[in-house]
Amino acid sequence: MGHTKIQQGFEFAKEAYAAYGVDVEDAISRADAIPVSMHCWQGDDVIGFDGSDSLSGGIQTTGNYPGRARRPEELRADIDKAISLIPGKTKLNLHACYAEKNGKEIDRDAYTIAEFSDWLDWAKSGKIGLDFNPTYFSHPMMDGDFSLSSYNESKRRFWIEHGKRCLEIAGAFAEGTGQPCTVNFWMPDGYKDTCADTVKHREIMTQSLDEIFATAYDRKNVLAAVESKLFGLGVESHTVASHEYALGYAISRNLRYTLDAGHFHPTEVISAKISAVLQFTDQILLHVSRGVRWDSDHVITLDDELQRIMDEIVWNSYENRVFIGLDYFDASINRIAAWAVGMRNARKAILNACLAPVERIRAAEYGEDFTSRLALLEDRKTLPFGLVWAYYCESRGIAQDGAWLDEVKVYERTVLSKR
Ligand code: RNT
Ligand code: ZN
């Protein structure tokens, strides 16, 4: 689509939205400013650089599409490529297993910002904010699937130290980038089969987390959160940090709760949980994912649930209370395309939420005119959103739908296929 056509389409869209009382320019600037944190781990199938060559801890990638990033330089180049295809404010979500040890004998309980200085330099040069995660999986100090709630005291202590180090590193990230850094604690701890004591591990988990968060860290810019999960692969029967556990912990400790879209029963949706949780916590983190029958971590598509999630954030002005991050890993397709599809979908849903005639829809609801509410909610779906998206991409110098994939294919031919 040429520039003039895009412009004409945009003019048409502006009128169409104006008829519903929506200012398209305002919607674009609002959507553009909402950060979305892109997860580094889609680029290398959640392997990292600190020694592991396979994934464990209740999560799994499937597929072996060629071109996986094997080194930090490759991963950063791939991330750069992906980011060049995504409009709006992007952050990078890093896991501690992406440490660069540079031959040094150092383990996760002792990492400092030194192991992440290349990441920080990269972020600074691109003016990109960083988010962070301790890595409680794929490591010999895991006690089976247990980490912070292990009965093995030396292993548990190792993981407590890891948590503290991650808060320190996040502090350096926040300072270095000038942007707050979220730190998400997800622990796979749990049992494959029915357990007889559901209490002990939870008590130990609480002690461990309390010890970690008692450490001195920059509470203003380091935004810690605890993620719940229903079950993991091989951890089907008992999960220590379940929904009630993680939510209760977060509320009682004045921390954040992380809602992962794949971590609930398949008919439950996190869009329905956001405003409920925010009655009792200041902020939450989201892991926007797509479970297919289970927590399968498929690339997010522009489906009803993604739209509902972004509607909730935008319609309730939760921009400063909800941190949006993506969490999926698909090794069966081009990994850069996987990022681009998911991130562009997140941005589309955000923009579409900003373009919705929510004031009119709500006025109908408050007036108990549920007929109009339904009609408007449905009309909204066929407003010329695609024309606004095309204009938005063009105005930010980002490739259009129908064009960005060619760039990925070129990169695949020239870079990925040589790996
Ligand atoms: C696992 C959790 C967790 C991980 C990442 C890699 O089920 O969703 O967030 O996916 O930390
Ligand atoms: Zn997650």
mmCIF file of C-alpha atoms in Angstrom, residues 3-372:
data_model
loop_
_atom_site.group_PDB
_atom_site.id
_atom_site.type_symbol
_atom_site.label_atom_id
_atom_site.label_comp_id
_atom_site.label_asym_id
_atom_site.label_seq_id
_atom_site.Cartn_x
_atom_site.Cartn_y
_atom_site.Cartn_z
ATOM 1 C CA HIS A 3 1.681 6.424 1.148
ATOM 2 C CA THR A 4 -1.254 8.224 -0.475
ATOM 3 C CA LYS A 5 -3.561 5.244 -0.125
ATOM 4 C CA ILE A 6 -2.593 4.856 3.520
ATOM 5 C CA GLN A 7 -3.291 8.539 4.075
ATOM 6 C CA GLN A 8 -6.663 8.295 2.340
ATOM 7 C CA GLY A 9 -7.578 5.245 4.350
ATOM 8 C CA PHE A 10 -6.616 7.071 7.504
ATOM 9 C CA GLU A 11 -8.809 10.049 6.634
ATOM 10 C CA PHE A 12 -11.729 7.701 6.106
ATOM 11 C CA ALA A 13 -11.037 5.939 9.397
ATOM 12 C CA LYS A 14 -10.856 9.233 11.271
ATOM 13 C CA GLU A 15 -14.354 10.095 10.091
ATOM 14 C CA ALA A 16 -15.702 6.656 10.870
ATOM 15 C CA TYR A 17 -14.378 6.810 14.427
ATOM 16 C CA ALA A 18 -15.407 10.443 14.881
ATOM 17 C CA ALA A 19 -18.991 9.340 14.286
ATOM 18 C CA TYR A 20 -18.609 7.352 17.506
ATOM 19 C CA GLY A 21 -16.960 10.241 19.322
ATOM 20 C CA VAL A 22 -13.442 8.779 19.115
ATOM 21 C CA ASP A 23 -10.378 10.901 18.360
ATOM 22 C CA VAL A 24 -8.029 8.677 16.405
ATOM 23 C CA GLU A 25 -4.896 10.793 16.872
ATOM 24 C CA ASP A 26 -5.365 10.716 20.652
ATOM 25 C CA ALA A 27 -5.868 6.978 20.537
ATOM 26 C CA ILE A 28 -2.644 6.471 18.591
ATOM 27 C CA SER A 29 -0.517 8.530 20.959
ATOM 28 C CA ARG A 30 -1.997 6.813 23.970
ATOM 29 C CA ALA A 31 -1.449 3.336 22.526
ATOM 30 C CA ASP A 32 2.075 4.129 21.386
ATOM 31 C CA ALA A 33 3.199 5.071 24.904
ATOM 32 C CA ILE A 34 2.073 1.866 26.625
ATOM 33 C CA PRO A 35 5.139 -0.344 27.152
ATOM 34 C CA VAL A 36 5.125 -3.989 26.165
ATOM 35 C CA SER A 37 7.967 -6.125 27.441
ATOM 36 C CA MET A 38 9.294 -8.595 24.892
ATOM 37 C CA HIS A 39 10.585 -11.823 26.399
ATOM 38 C CA CYS A 40 14.138 -12.634 25.342
ATOM 39 C CA TRP A 41 13.509 -16.357 25.772
ATOM 40 C CA GLN A 42 11.485 -16.823 22.567
ATOM 41 C CA GLY A 43 14.772 -16.382 20.687
ATOM 42 C CA ASP A 44 16.600 -19.473 21.953
ATOM 43 C CA ASP A 45 13.907 -21.824 23.278
ATOM 44 C CA VAL A 46 14.481 -20.740 26.922
ATOM 45 C CA ILE A 47 17.977 -22.200 27.093
ATOM 46 C CA GLY A 48 20.078 -19.203 28.153
ATOM 47 C CA PHE A 49 23.835 -18.850 28.239
ATOM 48 C CA ASP A 50 24.818 -19.919 31.715
ATOM 49 C CA GLY A 51 25.473 -23.593 31.209
ATOM 50 C CA SER A 52 22.281 -25.496 30.573
ATOM 51 C CA ASP A 53 21.619 -27.115 27.219
ATOM 52 C CA SER A 54 18.066 -28.226 27.884
ATOM 53 C CA LEU A 55 14.937 -26.897 29.532
ATOM 54 C CA SER A 56 13.491 -28.372 32.715
ATOM 55 C CA GLY A 57 11.231 -27.223 35.540
ATOM 56 C CA GLY A 58 7.792 -28.064 34.272
ATOM 57 C CA ILE A 59 8.020 -26.071 31.046
ATOM 58 C CA GLN A 60 8.859 -27.197 27.552
ATOM 59 C CA THR A 61 9.510 -25.912 24.077
ATOM 60 C CA THR A 62 8.706 -28.131 21.140
ATOM 61 C CA GLY A 63 10.064 -27.930 17.600
ATOM 62 C CA ASN A 64 13.530 -27.511 16.163
ATOM 63 C CA TYR A 65 13.199 -24.799 13.567
ATOM 64 C CA PRO A 66 16.675 -23.912 12.310
ATOM 65 C CA GLY A 67 18.463 -20.728 13.376
ATOM 66 C CA ARG A 68 18.193 -20.730 17.177
ATOM 67 C CA ALA A 69 20.372 -18.025 18.767
ATOM 68 C CA ARG A 70 23.269 -19.791 20.478
ATOM 69 C CA ARG A 71 25.261 -16.840 21.742
ATOM 70 C CA PRO A 72 24.404 -13.476 23.303
ATOM 71 C CA GLU A 73 25.514 -11.621 20.167
ATOM 72 C CA GLU A 74 23.176 -13.716 18.042
ATOM 73 C CA LEU A 75 20.279 -13.275 20.427
ATOM 74 C CA ARG A 76 20.767 -9.510 20.593
ATOM 75 C CA ALA A 77 20.949 -9.289 16.796
ATOM 76 C CA ASP A 78 17.715 -11.297 16.534
ATOM 77 C CA ILE A 79 16.043 -9.118 19.140
ATOM 78 C CA ASP A 80 17.135 -6.003 17.235
ATOM 79 C CA LYS A 81 15.619 -7.449 14.085
ATOM 80 C CA ALA A 82 12.354 -8.237 15.853
ATOM 81 C CA ILE A 83 12.154 -4.825 17.523
ATOM 82 C CA SER A 84 12.615 -3.136 14.137
ATOM 83 C CA LEU A 85 9.287 -4.731 13.156
ATOM 84 C CA ILE A 86 7.320 -3.594 16.201
ATOM 85 C CA PRO A 87 5.852 -0.113 16.707
ATOM 86 C CA GLY A 88 5.439 1.503 20.131
ATOM 87 C CA LYS A 89 7.407 1.414 23.360
ATOM 88 C CA THR A 90 9.162 -1.924 23.714
ATOM 89 C CA LYS A 91 11.048 -3.193 26.761
ATOM 90 C CA LEU A 92 13.147 -6.344 26.954
ATOM 91 C CA ASN A 93 12.377 -9.013 29.512
ATOM 92 C CA LEU A 94 15.540 -10.898 30.491
ATOM 93 C CA HIS A 95 15.983 -14.069 32.511
ATOM 94 C CA ALA A 96 18.948 -14.578 34.823
ATOM 95 C CA CYS A 97 20.064 -17.599 32.772
ATOM 96 C CA TYR A 98 21.049 -15.140 30.049
ATOM 97 C CA ALA A 99 24.067 -14.147 32.137
ATOM 98 C CA GLU A 100 27.342 -13.785 30.273
ATOM 99 C CA LYS A 101 30.002 -15.376 32.440
ATOM 100 C CA ASN A 102 32.826 -14.849 29.963
ATOM 101 C CA GLY A 103 34.677 -17.910 31.220
ATOM 102 C CA LYS A 104 34.402 -16.874 34.877
ATOM 103 C CA GLU A 105 33.535 -19.573 37.469
ATOM 104 C CA ILE A 106 30.442 -17.983 38.901
ATOM 105 C CA ASP A 107 27.002 -19.361 39.635
ATOM 106 C CA ARG A 108 23.501 -17.943 39.950
ATOM 107 C CA ASP A 109 23.835 -17.314 43.688
ATOM 108 C CA ALA A 110 26.650 -14.856 42.988
ATOM 109 C CA TYR A 111 25.705 -13.061 39.770
ATOM 110 C CA THR A 112 26.162 -9.315 39.737
ATOM 111 C CA ILE A 113 25.550 -6.653 37.147
ATOM 112 C CA ALA A 114 28.954 -7.642 35.683
ATOM 113 C CA GLU A 115 27.348 -10.729 34.128
ATOM 114 C CA PHE A 116 24.724 -8.511 32.510
ATOM 115 C CA SER A 117 26.771 -5.487 31.527
ATOM 116 C CA ASP A 118 26.543 -6.260 27.803
ATOM 117 C CA TRP A 119 22.773 -6.473 28.107
ATOM 118 C CA LEU A 120 22.669 -3.178 29.969
ATOM 119 C CA ASP A 121 24.924 -1.488 27.400
ATOM 120 C CA TRP A 122 22.703 -2.817 24.638
ATOM 121 C CA ALA A 123 19.593 -1.497 26.414
ATOM 122 C CA LYS A 124 21.155 1.891 27.026
ATOM 123 C CA SER A 125 22.267 2.333 23.456
ATOM 124 C CA GLY A 126 18.771 1.508 22.201
ATOM 125 C CA LYS A 127 17.063 3.489 25.020
ATOM 126 C CA ILE A 128 15.200 0.328 25.918
ATOM 127 C CA GLY A 129 13.940 -0.501 29.399
ATOM 128 C CA LEU A 130 14.737 -3.873 30.962
ATOM 129 C CA ASP A 131 12.689 -6.285 33.036
ATOM 130 C CA PHE A 132 14.180 -9.235 34.867
ATOM 131 C CA ASN A 133 13.490 -12.725 36.204
ATOM 132 C CA PRO A 134 15.402 -15.008 38.532
ATOM 133 C CA THR A 135 15.769 -18.400 36.829
ATOM 134 C CA TYR A 136 14.488 -21.177 39.080
ATOM 135 C CA PHE A 137 14.811 -23.997 36.557
ATOM 136 C CA SER A 138 17.285 -25.818 34.300
ATOM 137 C CA HIS A 139 20.035 -25.952 36.906
ATOM 138 C CA PRO A 140 21.859 -28.658 38.916
ATOM 139 C CA MET A 141 20.978 -26.951 42.212
ATOM 140 C CA MET A 142 17.283 -27.584 41.590
ATOM 141 C CA ASP A 143 16.068 -30.246 43.989
ATOM 142 C CA GLY A 144 13.996 -32.115 41.428
ATOM 143 C CA ASP A 145 11.370 -29.492 40.666
ATOM 144 C CA PHE A 146 11.901 -27.695 43.987
ATOM 145 C CA SER A 147 13.854 -24.501 44.504
ATOM 146 C CA LEU A 148 12.866 -21.992 47.205
ATOM 147 C CA SER A 149 10.682 -24.531 48.978
ATOM 148 C CA SER A 150 13.171 -27.395 48.924
ATOM 149 C CA TYR A 151 13.710 -29.508 52.047
ATOM 150 C CA ASN A 152 17.397 -29.500 51.098
ATOM 151 C CA GLU A 153 18.799 -26.596 53.077
ATOM 152 C CA SER A 154 21.939 -25.953 51.000
ATOM 153 C CA LYS A 155 19.959 -25.945 47.758
ATOM 154 C CA ARG A 156 17.313 -23.697 49.265
ATOM 155 C CA ARG A 157 19.977 -21.260 50.475
ATOM 156 C CA PHE A 158 21.503 -21.195 47.001
ATOM 157 C CA TRP A 159 18.157 -20.145 45.542
ATOM 158 C CA ILE A 160 17.536 -17.536 48.227
ATOM 159 C CA GLU A 161 20.855 -15.952 47.326
ATOM 160 C CA HIS A 162 19.876 -16.088 43.655
ATOM 161 C CA GLY A 163 16.703 -14.148 44.410
ATOM 162 C CA LYS A 164 18.617 -11.477 46.285
ATOM 163 C CA ARG A 165 21.181 -11.139 43.502
ATOM 164 C CA CYS A 166 18.396 -10.670 40.988
ATOM 165 C CA LEU A 167 16.901 -7.790 42.977
ATOM 166 C CA GLU A 168 20.346 -6.164 43.033
ATOM 167 C CA ILE A 169 20.858 -6.656 39.305
ATOM 168 C CA ALA A 170 17.398 -5.248 38.623
ATOM 169 C CA GLY A 171 18.385 -2.191 40.655
ATOM 170 C CA ALA A 172 21.376 -1.684 38.379
ATOM 171 C CA PHE A 173 19.144 -2.126 35.335
ATOM 172 C CA ALA A 174 16.697 0.474 36.607
ATOM 173 C CA GLU A 175 19.467 2.906 37.387
ATOM 174 C CA GLY A 176 21.281 2.325 34.112
ATOM 175 C CA THR A 177 18.234 2.617 31.881
ATOM 176 C CA GLY A 178 16.378 5.250 33.899
ATOM 177 C CA GLN A 179 13.273 3.048 33.705
ATOM 178 C CA PRO A 180 11.708 0.868 36.416
ATOM 179 C CA CYS A 181 12.547 -2.834 36.214
ATOM 180 C CA THR A 182 9.990 -5.479 37.088
ATOM 181 C CA VAL A 183 11.317 -8.697 38.624
ATOM 182 C CA ASN A 184 9.111 -11.714 38.268
ATOM 183 C CA PHE A 185 9.484 -14.640 40.644
ATOM 184 C CA TRP A 186 8.216 -17.871 39.178
ATOM 185 C CA MET A 187 9.150 -21.093 40.919
ATOM 186 C CA PRO A 188 8.117 -24.460 39.433
ATOM 187 C CA ASP A 189 8.107 -26.110 42.873
ATOM 188 C CA GLY A 190 5.657 -28.943 43.183
ATOM 189 C CA TYR A 191 4.925 -32.643 42.912
ATOM 190 C CA LYS A 192 4.044 -34.853 39.976
ATOM 191 C CA ASP A 193 1.797 -37.036 42.071
ATOM 192 C CA THR A 194 -0.533 -36.677 45.019
ATOM 193 C CA CYS A 195 1.357 -35.453 48.040
ATOM 194 C CA ALA A 196 0.604 -36.059 51.669
ATOM 195 C CA ASP A 197 1.890 -32.759 53.052
ATOM 196 C CA THR A 198 0.692 -29.704 51.175
ATOM 197 C CA VAL A 199 1.748 -27.382 53.988
ATOM 198 C CA LYS A 200 5.467 -27.774 54.656
ATOM 199 C CA HIS A 201 6.743 -26.664 51.249
ATOM 200 C CA ARG A 202 4.455 -23.647 51.335
ATOM 201 C CA GLU A 203 5.719 -22.611 54.759
ATOM 202 C CA ILE A 204 9.280 -22.964 53.538
ATOM 203 C CA MET A 205 8.510 -21.029 50.360
ATOM 204 C CA THR A 206 7.130 -18.182 52.459
ATOM 205 C CA GLN A 207 10.242 -18.104 54.650
ATOM 206 C CA SER A 208 12.497 -18.090 51.595
ATOM 207 C CA LEU A 209 10.624 -15.328 49.814
ATOM 208 C CA ASP A 210 10.499 -13.267 52.999
ATOM 209 C CA GLU A 211 14.240 -13.596 53.324
ATOM 210 C CA ILE A 212 14.772 -12.494 49.735
ATOM 211 C CA PHE A 213 12.520 -9.453 50.018
ATOM 212 C CA ALA A 214 14.033 -8.457 53.357
ATOM 213 C CA THR A 215 17.199 -7.602 51.471
ATOM 214 C CA ALA A 216 17.826 -3.917 50.839
ATOM 215 C CA TYR A 217 16.750 -3.042 47.330
ATOM 216 C CA ASP A 218 15.329 -0.075 45.498
ATOM 217 C CA ARG A 219 11.620 -0.680 46.102
ATOM 218 C CA LYS A 220 10.652 2.317 44.029
ATOM 219 C CA ASN A 221 12.251 1.218 40.782
ATOM 220 C CA VAL A 222 12.568 -2.510 41.291
ATOM 221 C CA LEU A 223 9.055 -3.850 40.994
ATOM 222 C CA ALA A 224 8.940 -7.376 42.344
ATOM 223 C CA ALA A 225 6.120 -9.785 41.571
ATOM 224 C CA VAL A 226 5.170 -13.400 42.261
ATOM 225 C CA GLU A 227 3.635 -15.545 39.529
ATOM 226 C CA SER A 228 1.130 -18.307 40.186
ATOM 227 C CA LYS A 229 0.624 -21.478 38.226
ATOM 228 C CA LEU A 230 -1.956 -24.231 38.091
ATOM 229 C CA PHE A 231 0.410 -27.040 37.169
ATOM 230 C CA GLY A 232 3.482 -27.785 35.076
ATOM 231 C CA LEU A 233 4.650 -30.699 32.982
ATOM 232 C CA GLY A 234 5.607 -33.405 35.422
ATOM 233 C CA VAL A 235 4.279 -31.211 38.257
ATOM 234 C CA GLU A 236 0.627 -32.024 37.748
ATOM 235 C CA SER A 237 -0.613 -32.715 41.244
ATOM 236 C CA HIS A 238 0.655 -30.063 43.622
ATOM 237 C CA THR A 239 2.000 -26.592 42.869
ATOM 238 C CA VAL A 240 3.455 -24.718 45.831
ATOM 239 C CA ALA A 241 2.972 -21.227 44.357
ATOM 240 C CA SER A 242 -0.612 -21.761 43.264
ATOM 241 C CA HIS A 243 -3.034 -18.933 42.512
ATOM 242 C CA GLU A 244 -4.217 -18.509 46.107
ATOM 243 C CA TYR A 245 -0.666 -18.772 47.391
ATOM 244 C CA ALA A 246 0.878 -16.205 45.035
ATOM 245 C CA LEU A 247 -2.011 -13.766 45.275
ATOM 246 C CA GLY A 248 -2.062 -13.995 49.058
ATOM 247 C CA TYR A 249 1.676 -13.586 49.285
ATOM 248 C CA ALA A 250 1.715 -10.590 46.964
ATOM 249 C CA ILE A 251 -1.106 -8.803 48.778
ATOM 250 C CA SER A 252 0.253 -9.457 52.259
ATOM 251 C CA ARG A 253 3.792 -8.341 51.331
ATOM 252 C CA ASN A 254 2.758 -5.332 49.296
ATOM 253 C CA LEU A 255 4.268 -6.813 46.146
ATOM 254 C CA ARG A 256 2.831 -7.483 42.719
ATOM 255 C CA TYR A 257 0.994 -10.521 41.453
ATOM 256 C CA THR A 258 1.737 -11.954 38.018
ATOM 257 C CA LEU A 259 -1.156 -13.329 36.011
ATOM 258 C CA ASP A 260 -0.039 -15.650 33.218
ATOM 259 C CA ALA A 261 -2.762 -16.304 30.662
ATOM 260 C CA GLY A 262 -1.823 -19.988 30.472
ATOM 261 C CA HIS A 263 -1.773 -20.676 34.199
ATOM 262 C CA PHE A 264 -5.426 -21.274 34.935
ATOM 263 C CA HIS A 265 -8.094 -23.805 34.097
ATOM 264 C CA PRO A 266 -8.748 -23.618 30.355
ATOM 265 C CA THR A 267 -12.118 -21.885 30.729
ATOM 266 C CA GLU A 268 -10.713 -19.215 33.065
ATOM 267 C CA VAL A 269 -9.428 -15.982 31.545
ATOM 268 C CA ILE A 270 -7.040 -13.500 33.092
ATOM 269 C CA SER A 271 -8.917 -10.560 31.559
ATOM 270 C CA ALA A 272 -11.627 -11.296 34.120
ATOM 271 C CA LYS A 273 -9.129 -11.199 36.988
ATOM 272 C CA ILE A 274 -7.350 -7.884 36.392
ATOM 273 C CA SER A 275 -9.812 -5.469 37.995
ATOM 274 C CA ALA A 276 -10.544 -7.942 40.797
ATOM 275 C CA VAL A 277 -6.894 -8.257 41.813
ATOM 276 C CA LEU A 278 -6.347 -4.512 41.463
ATOM 277 C CA GLN A 279 -8.866 -3.891 44.223
ATOM 278 C CA PHE A 280 -6.224 -5.230 46.579
ATOM 279 C CA THR A 281 -2.800 -4.665 44.996
ATOM 280 C CA ASP A 282 -1.411 -1.473 43.507
ATOM 281 C CA GLN A 283 0.063 -3.140 40.488
ATOM 282 C CA ILE A 284 0.167 -6.419 38.629
ATOM 283 C CA LEU A 285 2.295 -8.014 35.933
ATOM 284 C CA LEU A 286 0.871 -9.868 32.992
ATOM 285 C CA HIS A 287 2.397 -12.760 31.125
ATOM 286 C CA VAL A 288 0.375 -12.640 27.969
ATOM 287 C CA SER A 289 0.487 -16.107 26.535
ATOM 288 C CA ARG A 290 -1.829 -18.501 24.709
ATOM 289 C CA GLY A 291 -2.546 -21.869 26.180
ATOM 290 C CA VAL A 292 -3.938 -24.439 23.788
ATOM 291 C CA ARG A 293 -5.729 -26.977 26.005
ATOM 292 C CA TRP A 294 -3.007 -26.488 28.601
ATOM 293 C CA ASP A 295 -0.160 -24.055 29.372
ATOM 294 C CA SER A 296 1.336 -24.694 25.951
ATOM 295 C CA ASP A 297 2.792 -21.199 25.503
ATOM 296 C CA HIS A 298 1.701 -20.722 21.886
ATOM 297 C CA VAL A 299 2.389 -17.431 20.101
ATOM 298 C CA ILE A 300 -0.365 -14.986 20.979
ATOM 299 C CA THR A 301 -2.926 -14.364 18.277
ATOM 300 C CA LEU A 302 -5.324 -11.454 17.957
ATOM 301 C CA ASP A 303 -8.106 -13.341 19.635
ATOM 302 C CA ASP A 304 -10.988 -12.269 21.852
ATOM 303 C CA GLU A 305 -9.051 -12.806 25.072
ATOM 304 C CA LEU A 306 -6.090 -10.699 23.965
ATOM 305 C CA GLN A 307 -8.521 -7.911 23.087
ATOM 306 C CA ARG A 308 -10.335 -8.255 26.418
ATOM 307 C CA ILE A 309 -7.036 -8.025 28.309
ATOM 308 C CA MET A 310 -6.055 -4.811 26.557
ATOM 309 C CA ASP A 311 -9.604 -3.416 26.819
ATOM 310 C CA GLU A 312 -9.449 -3.918 30.581
ATOM 311 C CA ILE A 313 -6.133 -2.090 30.854
ATOM 312 C CA VAL A 314 -7.034 0.804 28.587
ATOM 313 C CA TRP A 315 -10.706 1.254 29.469
ATOM 314 C CA ASN A 316 -9.861 1.383 33.175
ATOM 315 C CA SER A 317 -6.792 3.597 32.726
ATOM 316 C CA TYR A 318 -4.586 0.939 34.282
ATOM 317 C CA GLU A 319 -1.542 1.883 32.190
ATOM 318 C CA ASN A 320 0.523 2.616 35.290
ATOM 319 C CA ARG A 321 -0.750 -0.324 37.295
ATOM 320 C CA VAL A 322 -0.498 -3.185 34.843
ATOM 321 C CA PHE A 323 2.856 -4.160 33.344
ATOM 322 C CA ILE A 324 2.401 -6.030 30.087
ATOM 323 C CA GLY A 325 4.903 -8.736 29.231
ATOM 324 C CA LEU A 326 4.656 -11.588 26.780
ATOM 325 C CA ASP A 327 5.477 -15.173 27.677
ATOM 326 C CA TYR A 328 5.467 -17.880 25.044
ATOM 327 C CA PHE A 329 8.024 -20.030 23.321
ATOM 328 C CA ASP A 330 7.509 -21.730 20.002
ATOM 329 C CA ALA A 331 10.496 -23.514 18.477
ATOM 330 C CA SER A 332 8.556 -24.889 15.517
ATOM 331 C CA ILE A 333 8.477 -21.660 13.481
ATOM 332 C CA ASN A 334 10.868 -18.835 12.686
ATOM 333 C CA ARG A 335 11.576 -17.375 16.116
ATOM 334 C CA ILE A 336 11.798 -13.778 14.954
ATOM 335 C CA ALA A 337 8.458 -14.099 13.213
ATOM 336 C CA ALA A 338 7.104 -15.580 16.458
ATOM 337 C CA TRP A 339 8.165 -12.424 18.283
ATOM 338 C CA ALA A 340 6.882 -10.119 15.554
ATOM 339 C CA VAL A 341 3.485 -11.811 15.303
ATOM 340 C CA GLY A 342 2.944 -11.783 19.064
ATOM 341 C CA MET A 343 4.256 -8.286 19.705
ATOM 342 C CA ARG A 344 2.382 -6.797 16.750
ATOM 343 C CA ASN A 345 -0.768 -8.524 17.982
ATOM 344 C CA ALA A 346 -0.293 -7.084 21.465
ATOM 345 C CA ARG A 347 0.128 -3.629 19.932
ATOM 346 C CA LYS A 348 -2.870 -4.085 17.670
ATOM 347 C CA ALA A 349 -5.047 -5.051 20.605
ATOM 348 C CA ILE A 350 -3.783 -2.047 22.598
ATOM 349 C CA LEU A 351 -4.478 0.327 19.720
ATOM 350 C CA ASN A 352 -7.883 -1.202 19.129
ATOM 351 C CA ALA A 353 -8.709 -0.823 22.822
ATOM 352 C CA CYS A 354 -7.755 2.862 22.632
ATOM 353 C CA LEU A 355 -9.984 3.285 19.566
ATOM 354 C CA ALA A 356 -13.084 1.741 21.097
ATOM 355 C CA PRO A 357 -16.026 4.070 21.800
ATOM 356 C CA VAL A 358 -15.913 3.033 25.438
ATOM 357 C CA GLU A 359 -17.629 6.153 26.763
ATOM 358 C CA ARG A 360 -20.690 5.471 24.641
ATOM 359 C CA ILE A 361 -20.685 1.803 25.495
ATOM 360 C CA ARG A 362 -20.461 2.577 29.192
ATOM 361 C CA ALA A 363 -23.137 5.267 28.986
ATOM 362 C CA ALA A 364 -25.467 2.634 27.567
ATOM 363 C CA GLU A 365 -24.569 0.283 30.390
ATOM 364 C CA TYR A 366 -25.021 2.867 33.139
ATOM 365 C CA GLY A 367 -28.415 3.747 31.595
ATOM 366 C CA GLU A 368 -29.310 0.065 31.606
ATOM 367 C CA ASP A 369 -29.685 0.182 27.842
ATOM 368 C CA PHE A 370 -28.176 -3.235 27.341
ATOM 369 C CA THR A 371 -29.423 -3.404 23.764
ATOM 370 C CA SER A 372 -27.233 -0.472 22.807
#
